[in-house]
GROMACS .gro file of N, CA and C in nm:
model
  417
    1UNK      N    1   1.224  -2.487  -4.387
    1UNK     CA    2   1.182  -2.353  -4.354
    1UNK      C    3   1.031  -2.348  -4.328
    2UNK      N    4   0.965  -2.440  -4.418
    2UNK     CA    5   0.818  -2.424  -4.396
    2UNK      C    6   0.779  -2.493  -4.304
    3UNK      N    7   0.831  -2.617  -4.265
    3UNK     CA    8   0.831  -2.689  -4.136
    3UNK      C    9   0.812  -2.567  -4.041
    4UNK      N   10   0.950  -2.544  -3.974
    4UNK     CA   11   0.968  -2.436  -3.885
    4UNK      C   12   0.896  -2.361  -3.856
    5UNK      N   13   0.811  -2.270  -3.968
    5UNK     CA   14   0.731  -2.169  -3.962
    5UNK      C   15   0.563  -2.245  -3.895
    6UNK      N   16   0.529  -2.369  -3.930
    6UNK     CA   17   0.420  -2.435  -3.890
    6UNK      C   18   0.458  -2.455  -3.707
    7UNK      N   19   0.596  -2.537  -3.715
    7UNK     CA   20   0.600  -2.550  -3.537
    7UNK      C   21   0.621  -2.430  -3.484
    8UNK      N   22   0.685  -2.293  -3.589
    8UNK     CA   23   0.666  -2.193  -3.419
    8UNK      C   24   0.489  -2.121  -3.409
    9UNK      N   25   0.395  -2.132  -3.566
    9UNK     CA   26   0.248  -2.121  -3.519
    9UNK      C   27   0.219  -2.224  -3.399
   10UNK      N   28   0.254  -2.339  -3.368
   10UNK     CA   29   0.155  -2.435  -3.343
   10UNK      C   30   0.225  -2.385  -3.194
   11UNK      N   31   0.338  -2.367  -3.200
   11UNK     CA   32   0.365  -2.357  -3.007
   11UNK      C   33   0.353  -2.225  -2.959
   12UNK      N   34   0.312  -2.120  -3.069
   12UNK     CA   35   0.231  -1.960  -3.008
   12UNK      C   36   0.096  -2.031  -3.034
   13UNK      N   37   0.014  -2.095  -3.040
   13UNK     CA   38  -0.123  -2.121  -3.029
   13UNK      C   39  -0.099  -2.234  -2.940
   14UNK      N   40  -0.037  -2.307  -2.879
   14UNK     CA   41  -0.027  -2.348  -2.780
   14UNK      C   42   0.000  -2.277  -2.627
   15UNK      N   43   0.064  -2.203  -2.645
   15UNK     CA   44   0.129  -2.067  -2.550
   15UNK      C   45  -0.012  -2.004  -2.505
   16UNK      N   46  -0.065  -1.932  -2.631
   16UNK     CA   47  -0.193  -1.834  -2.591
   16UNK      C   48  -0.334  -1.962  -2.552
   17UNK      N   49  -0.324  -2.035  -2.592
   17UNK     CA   50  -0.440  -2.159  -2.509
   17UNK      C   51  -0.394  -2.164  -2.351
   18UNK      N   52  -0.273  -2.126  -2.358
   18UNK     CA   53  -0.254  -2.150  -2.152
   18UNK      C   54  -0.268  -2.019  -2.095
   19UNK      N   55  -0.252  -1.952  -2.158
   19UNK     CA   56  -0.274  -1.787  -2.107
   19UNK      C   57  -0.430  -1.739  -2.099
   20UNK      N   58  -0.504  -1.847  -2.204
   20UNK     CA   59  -0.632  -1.740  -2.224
   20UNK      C   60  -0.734  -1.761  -2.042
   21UNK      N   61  -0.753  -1.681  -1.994
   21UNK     CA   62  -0.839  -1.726  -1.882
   21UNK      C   63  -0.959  -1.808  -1.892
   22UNK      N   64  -1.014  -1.835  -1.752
   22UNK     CA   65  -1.116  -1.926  -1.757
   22UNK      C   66  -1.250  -1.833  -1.829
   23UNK      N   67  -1.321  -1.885  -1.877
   23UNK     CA   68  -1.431  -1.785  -1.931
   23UNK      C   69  -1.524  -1.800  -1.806
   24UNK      N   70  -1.522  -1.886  -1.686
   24UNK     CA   71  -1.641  -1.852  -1.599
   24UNK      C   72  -1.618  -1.701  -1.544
   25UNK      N   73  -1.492  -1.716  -1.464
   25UNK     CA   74  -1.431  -1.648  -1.383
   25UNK      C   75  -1.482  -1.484  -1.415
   26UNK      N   76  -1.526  -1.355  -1.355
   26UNK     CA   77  -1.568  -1.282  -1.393
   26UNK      C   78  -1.463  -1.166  -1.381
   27UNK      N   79  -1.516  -1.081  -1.503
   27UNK     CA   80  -1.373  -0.995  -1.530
   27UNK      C   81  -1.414  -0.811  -1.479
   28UNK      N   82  -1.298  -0.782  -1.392
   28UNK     CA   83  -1.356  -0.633  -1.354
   28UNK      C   84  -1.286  -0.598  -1.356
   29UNK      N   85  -1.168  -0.586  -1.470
   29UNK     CA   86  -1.094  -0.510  -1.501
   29UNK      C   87  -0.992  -0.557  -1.578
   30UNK      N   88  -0.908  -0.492  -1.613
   30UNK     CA   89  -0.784  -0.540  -1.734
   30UNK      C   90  -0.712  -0.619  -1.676
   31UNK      N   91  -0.686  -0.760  -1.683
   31UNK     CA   92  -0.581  -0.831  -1.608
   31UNK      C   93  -0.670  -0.876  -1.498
   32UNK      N   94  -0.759  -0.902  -1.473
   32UNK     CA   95  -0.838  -0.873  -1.314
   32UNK      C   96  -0.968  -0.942  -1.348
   33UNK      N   97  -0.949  -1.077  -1.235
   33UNK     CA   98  -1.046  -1.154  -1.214
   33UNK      C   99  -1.106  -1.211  -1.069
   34UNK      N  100  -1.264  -1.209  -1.106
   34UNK     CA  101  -1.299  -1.256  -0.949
   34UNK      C  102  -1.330  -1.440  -0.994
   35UNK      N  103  -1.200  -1.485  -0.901
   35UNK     CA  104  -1.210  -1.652  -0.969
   35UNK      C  105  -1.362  -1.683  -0.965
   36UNK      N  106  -1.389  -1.757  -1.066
   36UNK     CA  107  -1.572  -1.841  -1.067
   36UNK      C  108  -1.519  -1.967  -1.001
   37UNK      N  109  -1.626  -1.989  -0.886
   37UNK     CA  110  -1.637  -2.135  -0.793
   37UNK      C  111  -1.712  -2.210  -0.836
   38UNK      N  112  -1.725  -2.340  -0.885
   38UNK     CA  113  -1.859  -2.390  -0.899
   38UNK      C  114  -1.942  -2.434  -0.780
   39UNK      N  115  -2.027  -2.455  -0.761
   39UNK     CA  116  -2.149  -2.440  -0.635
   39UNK      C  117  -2.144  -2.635  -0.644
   40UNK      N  118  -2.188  -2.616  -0.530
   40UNK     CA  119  -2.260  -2.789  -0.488
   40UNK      C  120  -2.340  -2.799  -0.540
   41UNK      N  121  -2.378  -2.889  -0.639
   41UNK     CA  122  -2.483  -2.925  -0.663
   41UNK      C  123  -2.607  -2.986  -0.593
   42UNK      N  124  -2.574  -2.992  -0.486
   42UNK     CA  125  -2.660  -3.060  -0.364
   42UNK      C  126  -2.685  -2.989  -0.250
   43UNK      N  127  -2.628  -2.868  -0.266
   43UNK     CA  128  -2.651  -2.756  -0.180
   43UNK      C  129  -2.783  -2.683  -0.192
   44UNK      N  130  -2.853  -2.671  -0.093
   44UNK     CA  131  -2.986  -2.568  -0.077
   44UNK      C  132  -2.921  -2.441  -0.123
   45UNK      N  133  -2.989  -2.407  -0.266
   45UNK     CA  134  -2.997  -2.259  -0.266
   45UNK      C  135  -3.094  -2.212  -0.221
   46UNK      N  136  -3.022  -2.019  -0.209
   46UNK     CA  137  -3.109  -1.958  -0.118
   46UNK      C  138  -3.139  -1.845  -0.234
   47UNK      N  139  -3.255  -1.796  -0.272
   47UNK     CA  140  -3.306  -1.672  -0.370
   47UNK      C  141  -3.292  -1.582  -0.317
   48UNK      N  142  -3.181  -1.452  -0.391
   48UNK     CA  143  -3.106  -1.399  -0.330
   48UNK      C  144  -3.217  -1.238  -0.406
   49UNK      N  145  -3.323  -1.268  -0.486
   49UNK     CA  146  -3.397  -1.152  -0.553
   49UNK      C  147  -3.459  -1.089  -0.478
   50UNK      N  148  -3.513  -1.067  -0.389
   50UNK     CA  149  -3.617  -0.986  -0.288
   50UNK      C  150  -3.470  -0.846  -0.220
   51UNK      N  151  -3.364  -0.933  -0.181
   51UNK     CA  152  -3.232  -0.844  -0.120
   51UNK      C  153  -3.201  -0.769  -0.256
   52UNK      N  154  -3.231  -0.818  -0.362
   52UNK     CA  155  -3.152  -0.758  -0.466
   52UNK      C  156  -3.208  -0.635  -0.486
   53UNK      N  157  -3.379  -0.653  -0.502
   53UNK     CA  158  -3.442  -0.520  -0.558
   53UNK      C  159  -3.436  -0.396  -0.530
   54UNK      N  160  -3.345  -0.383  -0.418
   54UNK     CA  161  -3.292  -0.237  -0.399
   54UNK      C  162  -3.233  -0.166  -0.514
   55UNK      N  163  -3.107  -0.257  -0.523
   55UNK     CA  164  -3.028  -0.265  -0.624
   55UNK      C  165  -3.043  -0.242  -0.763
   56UNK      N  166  -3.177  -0.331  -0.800
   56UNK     CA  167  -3.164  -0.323  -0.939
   56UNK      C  168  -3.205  -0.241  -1.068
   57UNK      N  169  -3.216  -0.104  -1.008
   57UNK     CA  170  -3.168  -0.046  -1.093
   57UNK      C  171  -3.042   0.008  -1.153
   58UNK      N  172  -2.966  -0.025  -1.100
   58UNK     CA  173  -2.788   0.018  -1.074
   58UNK      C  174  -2.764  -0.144  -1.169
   59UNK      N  175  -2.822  -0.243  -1.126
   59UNK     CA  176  -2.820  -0.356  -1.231
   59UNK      C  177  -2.815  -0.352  -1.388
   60UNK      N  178  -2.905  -0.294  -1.377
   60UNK     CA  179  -2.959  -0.245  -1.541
   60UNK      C  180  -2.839  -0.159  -1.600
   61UNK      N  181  -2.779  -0.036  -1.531
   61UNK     CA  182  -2.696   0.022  -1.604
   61UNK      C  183  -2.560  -0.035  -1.653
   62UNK      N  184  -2.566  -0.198  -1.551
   62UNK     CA  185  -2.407  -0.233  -1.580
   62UNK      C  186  -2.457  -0.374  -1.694
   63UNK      N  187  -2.556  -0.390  -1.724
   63UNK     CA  188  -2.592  -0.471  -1.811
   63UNK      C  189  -2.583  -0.458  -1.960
   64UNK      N  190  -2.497  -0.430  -2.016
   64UNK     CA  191  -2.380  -0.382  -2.109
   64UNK      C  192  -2.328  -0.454  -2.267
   65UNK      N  193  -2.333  -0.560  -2.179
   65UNK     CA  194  -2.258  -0.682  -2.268
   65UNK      C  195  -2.340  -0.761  -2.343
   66UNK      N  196  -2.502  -0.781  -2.284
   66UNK     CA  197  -2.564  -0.865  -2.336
   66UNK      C  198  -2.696  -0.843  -2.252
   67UNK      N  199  -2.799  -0.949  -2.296
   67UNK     CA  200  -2.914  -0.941  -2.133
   67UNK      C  201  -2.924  -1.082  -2.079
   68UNK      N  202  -2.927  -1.093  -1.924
   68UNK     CA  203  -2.910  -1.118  -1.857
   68UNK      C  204  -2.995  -1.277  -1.861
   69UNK      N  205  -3.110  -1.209  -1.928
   69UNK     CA  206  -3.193  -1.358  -1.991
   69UNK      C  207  -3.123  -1.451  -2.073
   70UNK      N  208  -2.993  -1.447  -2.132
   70UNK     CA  209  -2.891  -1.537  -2.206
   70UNK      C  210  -2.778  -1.552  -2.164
   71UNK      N  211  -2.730  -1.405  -2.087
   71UNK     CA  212  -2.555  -1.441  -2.063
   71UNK      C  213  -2.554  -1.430  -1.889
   72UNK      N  214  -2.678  -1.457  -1.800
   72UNK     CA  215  -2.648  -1.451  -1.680
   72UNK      C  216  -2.548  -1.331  -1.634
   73UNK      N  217  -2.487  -1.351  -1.587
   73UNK     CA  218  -2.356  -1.244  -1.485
   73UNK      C  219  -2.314  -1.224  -1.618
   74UNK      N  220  -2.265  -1.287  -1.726
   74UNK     CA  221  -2.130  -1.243  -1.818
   74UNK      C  222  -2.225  -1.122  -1.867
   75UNK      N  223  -2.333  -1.080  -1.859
   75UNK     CA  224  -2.429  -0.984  -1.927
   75UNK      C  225  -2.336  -0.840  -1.863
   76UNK      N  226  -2.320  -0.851  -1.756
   76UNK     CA  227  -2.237  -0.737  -1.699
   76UNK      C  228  -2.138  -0.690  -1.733
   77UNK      N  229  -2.142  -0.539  -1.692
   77UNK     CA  230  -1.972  -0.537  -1.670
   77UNK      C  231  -1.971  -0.434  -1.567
   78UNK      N  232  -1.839  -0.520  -1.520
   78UNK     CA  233  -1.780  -0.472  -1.363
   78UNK      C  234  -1.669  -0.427  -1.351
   79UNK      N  235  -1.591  -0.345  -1.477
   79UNK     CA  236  -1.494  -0.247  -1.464
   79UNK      C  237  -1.502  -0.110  -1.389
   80UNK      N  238  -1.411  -0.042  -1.341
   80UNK     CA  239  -1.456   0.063  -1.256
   80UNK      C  240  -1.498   0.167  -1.355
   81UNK      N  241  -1.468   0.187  -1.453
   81UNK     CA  242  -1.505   0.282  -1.554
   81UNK      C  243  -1.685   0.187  -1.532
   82UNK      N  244  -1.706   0.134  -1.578
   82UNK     CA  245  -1.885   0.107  -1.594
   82UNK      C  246  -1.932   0.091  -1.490
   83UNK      N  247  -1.864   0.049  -1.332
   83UNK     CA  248  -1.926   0.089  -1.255
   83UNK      C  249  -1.950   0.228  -1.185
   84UNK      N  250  -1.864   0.324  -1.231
   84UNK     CA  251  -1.893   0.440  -1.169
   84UNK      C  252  -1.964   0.511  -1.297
   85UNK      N  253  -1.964   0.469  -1.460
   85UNK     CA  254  -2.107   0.490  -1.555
   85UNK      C  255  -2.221   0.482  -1.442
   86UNK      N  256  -2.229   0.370  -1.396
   86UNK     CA  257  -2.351   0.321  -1.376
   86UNK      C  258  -2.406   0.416  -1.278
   87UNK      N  259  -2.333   0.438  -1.115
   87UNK     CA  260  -2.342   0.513  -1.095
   87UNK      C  261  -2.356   0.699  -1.092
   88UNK      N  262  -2.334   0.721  -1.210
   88UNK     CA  263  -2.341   0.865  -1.211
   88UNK      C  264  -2.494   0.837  -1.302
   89UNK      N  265  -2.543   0.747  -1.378
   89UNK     CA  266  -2.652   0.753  -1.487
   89UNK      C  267  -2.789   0.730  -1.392
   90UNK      N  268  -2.724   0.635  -1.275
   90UNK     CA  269  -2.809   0.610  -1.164
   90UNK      C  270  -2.860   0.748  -1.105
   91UNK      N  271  -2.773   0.824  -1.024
   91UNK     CA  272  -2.836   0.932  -1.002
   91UNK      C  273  -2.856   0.908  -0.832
   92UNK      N  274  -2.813   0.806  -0.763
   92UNK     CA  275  -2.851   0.787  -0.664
   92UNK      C  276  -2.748   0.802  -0.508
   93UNK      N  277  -2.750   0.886  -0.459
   93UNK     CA  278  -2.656   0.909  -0.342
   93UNK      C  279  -2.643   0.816  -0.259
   94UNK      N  280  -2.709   0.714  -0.226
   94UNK     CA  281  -2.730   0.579  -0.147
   94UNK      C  282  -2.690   0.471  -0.166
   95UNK      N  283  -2.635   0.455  -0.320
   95UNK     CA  284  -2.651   0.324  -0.368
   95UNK      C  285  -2.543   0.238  -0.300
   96UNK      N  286  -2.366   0.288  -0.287
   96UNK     CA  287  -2.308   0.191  -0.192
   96UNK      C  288  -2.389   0.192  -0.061
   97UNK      N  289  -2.503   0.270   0.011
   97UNK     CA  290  -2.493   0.187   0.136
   97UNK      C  291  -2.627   0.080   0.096
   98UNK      N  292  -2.674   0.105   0.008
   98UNK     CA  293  -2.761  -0.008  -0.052
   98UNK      C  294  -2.703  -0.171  -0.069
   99UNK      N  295  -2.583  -0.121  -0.159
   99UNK     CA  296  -2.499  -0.251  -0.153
   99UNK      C  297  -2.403  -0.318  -0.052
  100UNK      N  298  -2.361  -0.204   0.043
  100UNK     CA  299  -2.335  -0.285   0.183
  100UNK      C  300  -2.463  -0.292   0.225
  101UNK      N  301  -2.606  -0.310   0.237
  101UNK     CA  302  -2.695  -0.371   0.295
  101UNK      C  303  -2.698  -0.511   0.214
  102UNK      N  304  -2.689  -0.501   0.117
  102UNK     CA  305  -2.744  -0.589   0.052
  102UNK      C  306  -2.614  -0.751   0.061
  103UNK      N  307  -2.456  -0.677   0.124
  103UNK     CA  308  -2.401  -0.764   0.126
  103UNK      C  309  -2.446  -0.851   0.299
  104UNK      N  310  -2.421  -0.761   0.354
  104UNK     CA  311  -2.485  -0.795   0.503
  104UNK      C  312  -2.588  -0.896   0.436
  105UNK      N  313  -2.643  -0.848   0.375
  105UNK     CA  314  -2.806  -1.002   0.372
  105UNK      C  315  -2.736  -1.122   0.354
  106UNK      N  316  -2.673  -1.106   0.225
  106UNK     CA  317  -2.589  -1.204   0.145
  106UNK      C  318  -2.506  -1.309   0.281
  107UNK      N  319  -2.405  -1.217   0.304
  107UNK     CA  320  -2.332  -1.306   0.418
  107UNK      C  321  -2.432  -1.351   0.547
  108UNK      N  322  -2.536  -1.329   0.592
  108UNK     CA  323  -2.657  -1.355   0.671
  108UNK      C  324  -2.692  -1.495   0.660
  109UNK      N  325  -2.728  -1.507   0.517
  109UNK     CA  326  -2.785  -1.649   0.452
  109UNK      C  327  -2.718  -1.796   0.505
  110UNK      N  328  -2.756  -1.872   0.534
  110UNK     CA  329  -2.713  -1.962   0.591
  110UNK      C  330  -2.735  -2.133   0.465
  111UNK      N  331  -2.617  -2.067   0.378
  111UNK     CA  332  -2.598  -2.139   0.281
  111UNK      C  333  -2.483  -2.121   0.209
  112UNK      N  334  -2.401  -2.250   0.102
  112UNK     CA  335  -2.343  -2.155  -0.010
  112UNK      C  336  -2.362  -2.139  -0.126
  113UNK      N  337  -2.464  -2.137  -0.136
  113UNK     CA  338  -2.495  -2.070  -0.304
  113UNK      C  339  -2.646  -2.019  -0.254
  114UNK      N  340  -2.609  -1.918  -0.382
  114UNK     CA  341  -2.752  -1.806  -0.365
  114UNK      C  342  -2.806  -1.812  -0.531
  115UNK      N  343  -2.884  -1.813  -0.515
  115UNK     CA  344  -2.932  -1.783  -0.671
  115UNK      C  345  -3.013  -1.631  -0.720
  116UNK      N  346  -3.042  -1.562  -0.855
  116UNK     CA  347  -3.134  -1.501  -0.903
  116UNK      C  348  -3.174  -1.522  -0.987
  117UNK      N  349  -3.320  -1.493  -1.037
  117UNK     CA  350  -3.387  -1.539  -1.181
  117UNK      C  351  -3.317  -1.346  -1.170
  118UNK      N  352  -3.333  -1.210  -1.142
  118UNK     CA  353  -3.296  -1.132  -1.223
  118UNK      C  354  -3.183  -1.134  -1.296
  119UNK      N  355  -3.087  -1.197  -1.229
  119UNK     CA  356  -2.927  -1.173  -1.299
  119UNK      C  357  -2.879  -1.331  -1.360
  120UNK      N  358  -3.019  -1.396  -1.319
  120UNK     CA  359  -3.001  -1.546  -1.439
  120UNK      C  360  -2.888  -1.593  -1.396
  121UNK      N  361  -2.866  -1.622  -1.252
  121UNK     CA  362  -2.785  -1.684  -1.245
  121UNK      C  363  -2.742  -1.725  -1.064
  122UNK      N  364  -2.662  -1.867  -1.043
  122UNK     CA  365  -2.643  -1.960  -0.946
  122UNK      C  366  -2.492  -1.898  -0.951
  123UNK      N  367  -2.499  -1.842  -0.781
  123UNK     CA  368  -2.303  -1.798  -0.713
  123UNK      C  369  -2.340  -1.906  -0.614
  124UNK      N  370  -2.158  -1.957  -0.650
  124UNK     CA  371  -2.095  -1.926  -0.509
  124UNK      C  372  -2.136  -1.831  -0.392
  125UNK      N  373  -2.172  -1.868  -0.288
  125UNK     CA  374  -2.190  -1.750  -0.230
  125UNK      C  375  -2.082  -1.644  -0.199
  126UNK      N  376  -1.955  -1.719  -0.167
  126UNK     CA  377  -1.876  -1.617  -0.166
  126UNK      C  378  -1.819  -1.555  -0.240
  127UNK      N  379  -1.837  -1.633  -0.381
  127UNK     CA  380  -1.789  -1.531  -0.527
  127UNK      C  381  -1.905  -1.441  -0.529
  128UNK      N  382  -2.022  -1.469  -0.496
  128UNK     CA  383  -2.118  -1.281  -0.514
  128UNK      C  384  -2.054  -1.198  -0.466
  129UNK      N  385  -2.040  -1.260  -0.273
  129UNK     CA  386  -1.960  -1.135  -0.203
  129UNK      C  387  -1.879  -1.082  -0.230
  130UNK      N  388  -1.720  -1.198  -0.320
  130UNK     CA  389  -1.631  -1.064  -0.401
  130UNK      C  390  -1.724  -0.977  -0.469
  131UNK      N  391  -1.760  -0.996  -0.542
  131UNK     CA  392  -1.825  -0.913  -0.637
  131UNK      C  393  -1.910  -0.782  -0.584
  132UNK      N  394  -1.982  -0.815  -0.496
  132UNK     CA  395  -2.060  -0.705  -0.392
  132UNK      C  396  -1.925  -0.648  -0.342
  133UNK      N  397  -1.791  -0.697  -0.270
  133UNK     CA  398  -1.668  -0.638  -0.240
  133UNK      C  399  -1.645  -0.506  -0.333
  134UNK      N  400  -1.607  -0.595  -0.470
  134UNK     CA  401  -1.591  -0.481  -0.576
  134UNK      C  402  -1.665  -0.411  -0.589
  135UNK      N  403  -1.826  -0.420  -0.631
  135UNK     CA  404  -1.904  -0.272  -0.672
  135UNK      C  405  -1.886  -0.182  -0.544
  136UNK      N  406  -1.896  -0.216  -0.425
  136UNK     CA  407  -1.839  -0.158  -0.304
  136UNK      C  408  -1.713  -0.021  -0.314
  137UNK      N  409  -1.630  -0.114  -0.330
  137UNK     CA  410  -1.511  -0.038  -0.319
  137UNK      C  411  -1.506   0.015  -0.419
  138UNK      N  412  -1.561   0.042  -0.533
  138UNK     CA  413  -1.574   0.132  -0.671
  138UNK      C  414  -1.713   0.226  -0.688
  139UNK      N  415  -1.742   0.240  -0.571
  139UNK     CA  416  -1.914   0.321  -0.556
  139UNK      C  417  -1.833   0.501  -0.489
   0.00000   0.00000   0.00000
Protein backbone atom coordinates (compact mmCIF):
# COMPACT_ATOMS: atom_id res chain seq x y z
CA UNK A 1 0.00 0.00 0.00
CA UNK A 2 2.80 2.32 0.86
CA UNK A 3 4.70 1.30 -2.16
CA UNK A 4 1.74 2.30 -4.35
CA UNK A 5 1.10 5.51 -2.73
CA UNK A 6 5.05 6.56 -3.41
CA UNK A 7 4.71 5.34 -7.34
CA UNK A 8 1.42 7.18 -7.93
CA UNK A 9 3.44 10.61 -6.15
CA UNK A 10 6.41 9.93 -8.29
CA UNK A 11 4.35 9.56 -11.74
CA UNK A 12 2.02 12.91 -10.78
CA UNK A 13 5.46 14.68 -10.30
CA UNK A 14 6.56 13.21 -13.29
CA UNK A 15 3.26 14.18 -15.25
CA UNK A 16 3.40 17.94 -13.91
CA UNK A 17 7.44 18.16 -14.89
CA UNK A 18 6.06 17.63 -18.64
CA UNK A 19 3.28 20.00 -18.38
CA UNK A 20 5.15 22.78 -16.58
CA UNK A 21 6.13 25.29 -19.53
CA UNK A 22 9.34 26.58 -20.66
CA UNK A 23 10.22 29.43 -18.21
CA UNK A 24 11.87 31.48 -21.21
CA UNK A 25 8.86 31.55 -23.26
CA UNK A 26 6.81 34.72 -22.27
CA UNK A 27 3.41 34.54 -20.73
CA UNK A 28 0.35 36.94 -21.81
CA UNK A 29 -2.14 35.26 -20.58
CA UNK A 30 -3.68 32.12 -18.88
CA UNK A 31 -2.67 29.15 -20.96
CA UNK A 32 -0.91 31.62 -23.47
CA UNK A 33 2.54 31.83 -24.62
CA UNK A 34 4.75 33.85 -26.96
CA UNK A 35 7.36 30.80 -27.65
CA UNK A 36 11.11 32.28 -26.45
CA UNK A 37 13.69 31.73 -29.54
CA UNK A 38 17.12 31.72 -28.62
CA UNK A 39 19.15 34.32 -30.80
CA UNK A 40 22.52 33.51 -32.68
CA UNK A 41 25.04 34.03 -30.88
CA UNK A 42 27.04 35.34 -33.74
CA UNK A 43 24.49 37.48 -34.98
CA UNK A 44 24.98 41.42 -35.08
CA UNK A 45 22.70 42.85 -32.67
CA UNK A 46 20.92 45.82 -33.37
CA UNK A 47 19.97 48.42 -30.08
CA UNK A 48 16.57 48.55 -30.29
CA UNK A 49 16.49 51.71 -27.21
CA UNK A 50 16.38 55.02 -29.11
CA UNK A 51 12.83 53.26 -31.11
CA UNK A 52 11.83 52.30 -27.72
CA UNK A 53 11.75 55.72 -25.92
CA UNK A 54 8.53 56.58 -27.18
CA UNK A 55 7.25 53.83 -25.49
CA UNK A 56 8.69 53.79 -22.32
CA UNK A 57 6.59 55.06 -20.31
CA UNK A 58 3.76 52.52 -21.00
CA UNK A 59 7.00 50.22 -20.11
CA UNK A 60 7.12 51.20 -16.68
CA UNK A 61 3.43 50.56 -16.00
CA UNK A 62 3.68 46.89 -17.17
CA UNK A 63 6.80 46.38 -15.07
CA UNK A 64 4.96 44.54 -12.36
CA UNK A 65 6.66 41.47 -11.57
CA UNK A 66 10.01 42.62 -10.75
CA UNK A 67 12.64 45.38 -12.28
CA UNK A 68 13.88 44.99 -15.29
CA UNK A 69 17.58 45.47 -13.97
CA UNK A 70 17.25 41.56 -12.70
CA UNK A 71 14.39 39.85 -14.47
CA UNK A 72 14.85 41.44 -18.05
CA UNK A 73 11.34 40.84 -20.03
CA UNK A 74 10.12 38.29 -17.17
CA UNK A 75 9.94 41.86 -15.15
CA UNK A 76 6.70 42.35 -17.22
CA UNK A 77 3.49 41.53 -17.56
CA UNK A 78 1.66 41.15 -20.73
CA UNK A 79 -1.82 39.99 -19.81
CA UNK A 80 -4.61 42.00 -21.31
CA UNK A 81 -5.89 42.94 -17.95
CA UNK A 82 -2.18 44.78 -17.26
CA UNK A 83 -1.95 45.81 -20.51
CA UNK A 84 -4.97 47.80 -20.75
CA UNK A 85 -3.89 48.82 -16.58
CA UNK A 86 -1.14 50.16 -18.22
CA UNK A 87 -2.86 51.89 -20.61
CA UNK A 88 -5.60 53.64 -18.84
CA UNK A 89 -2.69 54.74 -15.86
CA UNK A 90 -0.76 55.92 -19.01
CA UNK A 91 -3.22 58.38 -19.94
CA UNK A 92 -2.14 58.47 -23.46
CA UNK A 93 -4.45 58.45 -26.67
CA UNK A 94 -1.48 57.56 -29.04
CA UNK A 95 0.17 54.94 -27.50
CA UNK A 96 -0.95 51.92 -30.01
CA UNK A 97 0.05 54.12 -32.89
CA UNK A 98 3.32 54.62 -31.00
CA UNK A 99 3.69 50.94 -30.89
CA UNK A 100 2.81 50.26 -34.47
CA UNK A 101 5.63 52.83 -35.14
CA UNK A 102 7.76 51.37 -33.10
CA UNK A 103 7.03 47.86 -34.69
CA UNK A 104 7.61 49.24 -38.27
CA UNK A 105 11.26 50.21 -36.86
CA UNK A 106 11.66 46.80 -35.38
CA UNK A 107 10.77 44.87 -38.63
CA UNK A 108 13.01 47.72 -40.64
CA UNK A 109 16.23 46.48 -38.86
CA UNK A 110 18.20 44.44 -40.89
CA UNK A 111 19.06 41.77 -38.40
CA UNK A 112 17.77 38.99 -36.03
CA UNK A 113 18.16 39.96 -32.77
CA UNK A 114 17.66 43.34 -31.28
CA UNK A 115 18.72 44.14 -27.98
CA UNK A 116 17.82 46.79 -24.88
CA UNK A 117 19.80 47.87 -21.84
CA UNK A 118 16.04 49.43 -20.84
CA UNK A 119 14.16 46.13 -20.77
CA UNK A 120 17.63 44.21 -19.98
CA UNK A 121 17.32 42.19 -22.47
CA UNK A 122 18.50 40.20 -26.10
CA UNK A 123 15.03 39.07 -28.61
CA UNK A 124 14.68 37.19 -31.17
CA UNK A 125 13.74 39.62 -33.40
CA UNK A 126 10.74 38.11 -34.29
CA UNK A 127 9.71 37.07 -30.77
CA UNK A 128 9.71 41.11 -29.90
CA UNK A 129 7.45 41.48 -32.91
CA UNK A 130 4.98 38.86 -31.39
CA UNK A 131 5.08 40.68 -28.50
CA UNK A 132 4.74 44.30 -30.12
CA UNK A 133 1.76 42.01 -32.10
CA UNK A 134 0.20 41.51 -28.68
CA UNK A 135 0.50 44.94 -26.86
CA UNK A 136 -0.98 45.97 -30.33
CA UNK A 137 -3.92 44.08 -30.49
CA UNK A 138 -4.71 44.72 -26.67
CA UNK A 139 -4.20 48.74 -26.89
Amino acid sequence: MFLAGIRKLYASLLNTQATVENTSDISIGKDKWIKWVDWDSNAVVCDIDVEITTTEPFWRYLETQCESACCGIGAYAFWTKDILNAKTLLGNPNIKNEFVDLKEKVEAINGNVVCSDYLNNLFDKNVFIQLLDHIISNL
